[in-house]
Amino acid sequence: MEINKDIKQVLLTKEQIEERVREMGKEITAAYEGKELVVIILLTGAAWFAADLIRAINLPLRTDFMVASSYGNSTDSSGNVRVYLDIREDIAGKDVLLVDDIIDRGITFAAISNMLKEHRPLSLKTVALCDKCERRVNGLDADYVGFKVPDEFVVGYGLDFAGNYRNLPYIGILKPVVYARK
Ligand code: IMP
Ligand code: MG
């Protein structure tokens, strides 16, 4: 089975992603000069992006992971996010970056940011590789965004549909026929 055949259009090539991730790393390095970071990576989708991003950040940093997902119906903007795995790092008084693969309705970042703020970090900023800004329900913006993407379902470079396509080296728009057959 060839996975590329399910892609309607390549949105971001491997090279475009590599270049932008390098730039983001430089930008973050400059912004936090002289500081130490704790980078919190939202599993599963952000693992691929975050692995490349942290290697482009030239600062002392520690990493930790969270597993969370929003539940309830998809039009519900109330921010019901369930945490399946929480951080183990002590982030009190630390400069924290929260990393996800994509910001869509904004529910995940809003809810997780509120949870992390209860630990009293010195600062908390959000990083998303992709931003589907047309879909936002809460006006929230990520502090660092790799690419603005259209309101289409995208997969690859960690982004999945029903757990698949994370291994594509590029980001592409999934053919609608793929959802239809699920
Ligand atoms: P939000 O809470 O609505 O901002 O949704 C963010 C989460 O939805 C991300 O962590 C992704 O897991 C998922 N998501 C949203 N749009 C897409 C997409 O186009 N492809 C893959 N995952 C997506
Ligand atoms: Mg996710």
CSV table of C-alpha atoms in Angstrom, one decimal, residues 10-181:
chain,number,residue,atom,x,y,z
A,10,VAL,CA,1.5,18.6,-1.0
A,11,LEU,CA,1.2,21.7,1.1
A,12,LEU,CA,4.7,21.9,2.6
A,13,THR,CA,7.6,20.0,1.3
A,14,LYS,CA,10.3,18.4,3.5
A,15,GLU,CA,12.7,21.1,2.5
A,16,GLN,CA,10.2,23.9,3.4
A,17,ILE,CA,9.6,22.3,6.8
A,18,GLU,CA,13.3,21.9,7.5
A,19,GLU,CA,14.1,25.5,6.6
A,20,ARG,CA,11.2,26.9,8.7
A,21,VAL,CA,12.0,24.8,11.7
A,22,ARG,CA,15.6,26.0,11.6
A,23,GLU,CA,14.4,29.6,11.5
A,24,MET,CA,12.0,29.0,14.4
A,25,GLY,CA,14.9,27.5,16.4
A,26,LYS,CA,17.0,30.6,15.7
A,27,GLU,CA,14.1,32.9,16.6
A,28,ILE,CA,13.5,31.1,19.9
A,29,THR,CA,17.3,31.0,20.7
A,30,ALA,CA,17.5,34.7,20.3
A,31,ALA,CA,14.4,35.4,22.3
A,32,TYR,CA,15.6,33.4,25.3
A,33,GLU,CA,19.3,34.3,25.2
A,34,GLY,CA,20.9,33.6,28.6
A,35,LYS,CA,17.9,31.6,29.8
A,36,GLU,CA,17.1,27.9,30.3
A,37,LEU,CA,14.0,26.4,28.8
A,38,VAL,CA,11.6,23.6,29.7
A,39,VAL,CA,10.0,22.4,26.4
A,40,ILE,CA,6.7,20.6,26.9
A,41,ILE,CA,5.8,18.4,23.9
A,42,LEU,CA,2.2,17.4,23.3
A,43,LEU,CA,2.2,13.8,22.3
A,44,THR,CA,1.7,12.2,19.9
A,45,GLY,CA,1.5,14.6,17.0
A,46,ALA,CA,4.2,17.1,18.1
A,47,ALA,CA,6.9,14.6,18.7
A,48,TRP,CA,8.4,14.8,15.2
A,49,PHE,CA,8.3,18.6,14.9
A,50,ALA,CA,9.6,19.1,18.5
A,51,ALA,CA,12.5,16.6,18.0
A,52,ASP,CA,13.7,18.7,15.1
A,53,LEU,CA,12.9,22.1,16.7
A,54,ILE,CA,14.8,21.5,19.9
A,55,ARG,CA,17.9,20.5,17.9
A,56,ALA,CA,17.6,23.9,16.2
A,57,ILE,CA,17.5,25.7,19.6
A,58,ASN,CA,21.0,26.6,20.9
A,59,LEU,CA,20.2,26.9,24.6
A,60,PRO,CA,20.3,24.7,27.6
A,61,LEU,CA,16.9,23.0,27.8
A,62,ARG,CA,15.0,20.1,29.3
A,63,THR,CA,12.0,18.3,27.7
A,64,ASP,CA,8.9,16.8,29.1
A,65,PHE,CA,5.8,15.3,27.5
A,66,MET,CA,2.0,15.4,27.9
A,67,VAL,CA,-0.7,13.3,26.4
A,68,ALA,CA,-4.0,15.1,26.2
A,69,SER,CA,-7.0,15.1,23.9
A,70,SER,CA,-10.2,17.2,23.6
A,71,TYR,CA,-13.4,15.4,23.9
A,72,GLY,CA,-17.1,16.1,23.5
A,73,ASN,CA,-18.6,17.0,20.2
A,74,SER,CA,-16.4,18.8,17.7
A,75,THR,CA,-18.4,22.0,17.7
A,76,ASP,CA,-18.2,22.3,21.5
A,77,SER,CA,-15.8,25.2,22.3
A,78,SER,CA,-16.0,24.8,26.1
A,79,GLY,CA,-12.5,23.4,26.3
A,80,ASN,CA,-13.0,19.9,27.6
A,81,VAL,CA,-9.5,18.5,27.4
A,82,ARG,CA,-8.5,15.3,29.2
A,83,VAL,CA,-5.0,14.7,30.3
A,84,TYR,CA,-3.8,11.1,30.0
A,85,LEU,CA,-0.1,11.8,30.9
A,86,ASP,CA,1.0,14.8,32.9
A,87,ILE,CA,4.4,16.5,33.2
A,88,ARG,CA,7.0,15.3,35.7
A,89,GLU,CA,9.3,18.3,35.5
A,90,ASP,CA,8.9,21.0,38.1
A,91,ILE,CA,8.2,24.1,36.0
A,92,ALA,CA,7.7,26.6,38.9
A,93,GLY,CA,9.7,29.7,38.1
A,94,LYS,CA,10.9,28.3,34.7
A,95,ASP,CA,10.6,29.6,31.2
A,96,VAL,CA,8.3,27.1,29.5
A,97,LEU,CA,7.5,26.5,25.8
A,98,LEU,CA,4.4,24.3,25.0
A,99,VAL,CA,4.7,22.7,21.6
A,100,ASP,CA,1.9,21.2,19.5
A,101,ASP,CA,1.8,20.1,15.8
A,102,ILE,CA,-1.2,22.3,14.9
A,103,ILE,CA,-3.5,24.9,16.5
A,104,ASP,CA,-7.0,24.5,15.1
A,105,ARG,CA,-9.9,25.6,17.3
A,106,GLY,CA,-7.4,26.6,20.0
A,107,ILE,CA,-9.0,24.4,22.6
A,108,THR,CA,-6.0,22.3,23.4
A,109,PHE,CA,-3.6,25.2,23.9
A,110,ALA,CA,-6.1,27.2,25.9
A,111,ALA,CA,-6.8,24.3,28.3
A,112,ILE,CA,-3.3,23.0,28.7
A,113,SER,CA,-1.9,26.5,29.1
A,114,ASN,CA,-4.4,27.1,32.0
A,115,MET,CA,-3.3,23.8,33.6
A,116,LEU,CA,0.4,24.7,33.3
A,117,LYS,CA,-0.1,28.2,34.7
A,118,GLU,CA,-1.2,26.6,37.9
A,119,HIS,CA,2.3,25.4,38.4
A,120,ARG,CA,3.5,29.1,38.3
A,121,PRO,CA,6.0,29.0,35.5
A,122,LEU,CA,8.1,32.2,35.1
A,123,SER,CA,6.8,32.5,31.5
A,124,LEU,CA,4.7,30.3,29.2
A,125,LYS,CA,4.7,30.5,25.5
A,126,THR,CA,3.1,28.3,22.8
A,127,VAL,CA,4.6,26.9,19.6
A,128,ALA,CA,2.7,25.3,16.7
A,129,LEU,CA,4.1,24.1,13.5
A,130,CYS,CA,0.8,24.8,11.7
A,131,ASP,CA,-2.0,27.2,12.3
A,132,LYS,CA,-5.5,26.8,11.0
A,133,CYS,CA,-6.5,30.3,12.1
A,134,GLU,CA,-9.9,30.3,10.3
A,135,ARG,CA,-11.1,27.7,12.7
A,136,ARG,CA,-10.3,29.4,16.0
A,137,VAL,CA,-13.1,29.6,18.5
A,138,ASN,CA,-11.4,31.5,21.3
A,139,GLY,CA,-9.2,34.2,19.6
A,140,LEU,CA,-6.1,32.5,21.0
A,141,ASP,CA,-2.9,32.8,19.0
A,142,ALA,CA,0.3,30.7,19.3
A,143,ASP,CA,3.4,32.7,20.1
A,144,TYR,CA,5.5,31.0,17.5
A,145,VAL,CA,3.9,29.6,14.3
A,146,GLY,CA,5.6,27.7,11.5
A,147,PHE,CA,3.0,28.0,8.8
A,148,LYS,CA,-0.5,29.2,8.4
A,149,VAL,CA,-2.5,26.5,6.7
A,150,PRO,CA,-6.0,26.5,5.0
A,151,ASP,CA,-9.0,25.0,6.6
A,152,GLU,CA,-8.4,21.5,5.3
A,153,PHE,CA,-7.4,18.3,7.0
A,154,VAL,CA,-3.6,17.9,6.8
A,155,VAL,CA,-1.4,15.0,7.6
A,156,GLY,CA,2.3,14.1,7.7
A,157,TYR,CA,5.4,15.0,9.7
A,158,GLY,CA,3.6,13.8,12.8
A,159,LEU,CA,0.1,14.9,11.9
A,160,ASP,CA,-2.2,12.0,11.6
A,161,PHE,CA,-5.6,10.9,10.5
A,162,ALA,CA,-6.9,8.2,12.8
A,163,GLY,CA,-3.3,7.4,13.7
A,164,ASN,CA,-2.0,7.1,10.2
A,165,TYR,CA,0.3,9.2,7.9
A,166,ARG,CA,2.6,10.5,10.6
A,167,ASN,CA,5.5,9.1,8.7
A,168,LEU,CA,5.1,11.2,5.6
A,169,PRO,CA,8.2,13.5,5.3
A,170,TYR,CA,6.0,16.3,4.0
A,171,ILE,CA,2.7,17.9,5.1
A,172,GLY,CA,-0.2,17.3,2.7
A,173,ILE,CA,-3.9,17.7,2.3
A,174,LEU,CA,-5.7,14.4,2.7
A,175,LYS,CA,-8.1,13.3,0.0
A,176,PRO,CA,-11.7,13.6,1.3
A,177,VAL,CA,-12.5,10.2,0.0
A,178,VAL,CA,-10.2,8.8,2.8
A,179,TYR,CA,-12.6,10.1,5.5
A,180,ALA,CA,-15.6,8.8,3.6
A,181,ARG,CA,-14.4,5.2,3.7
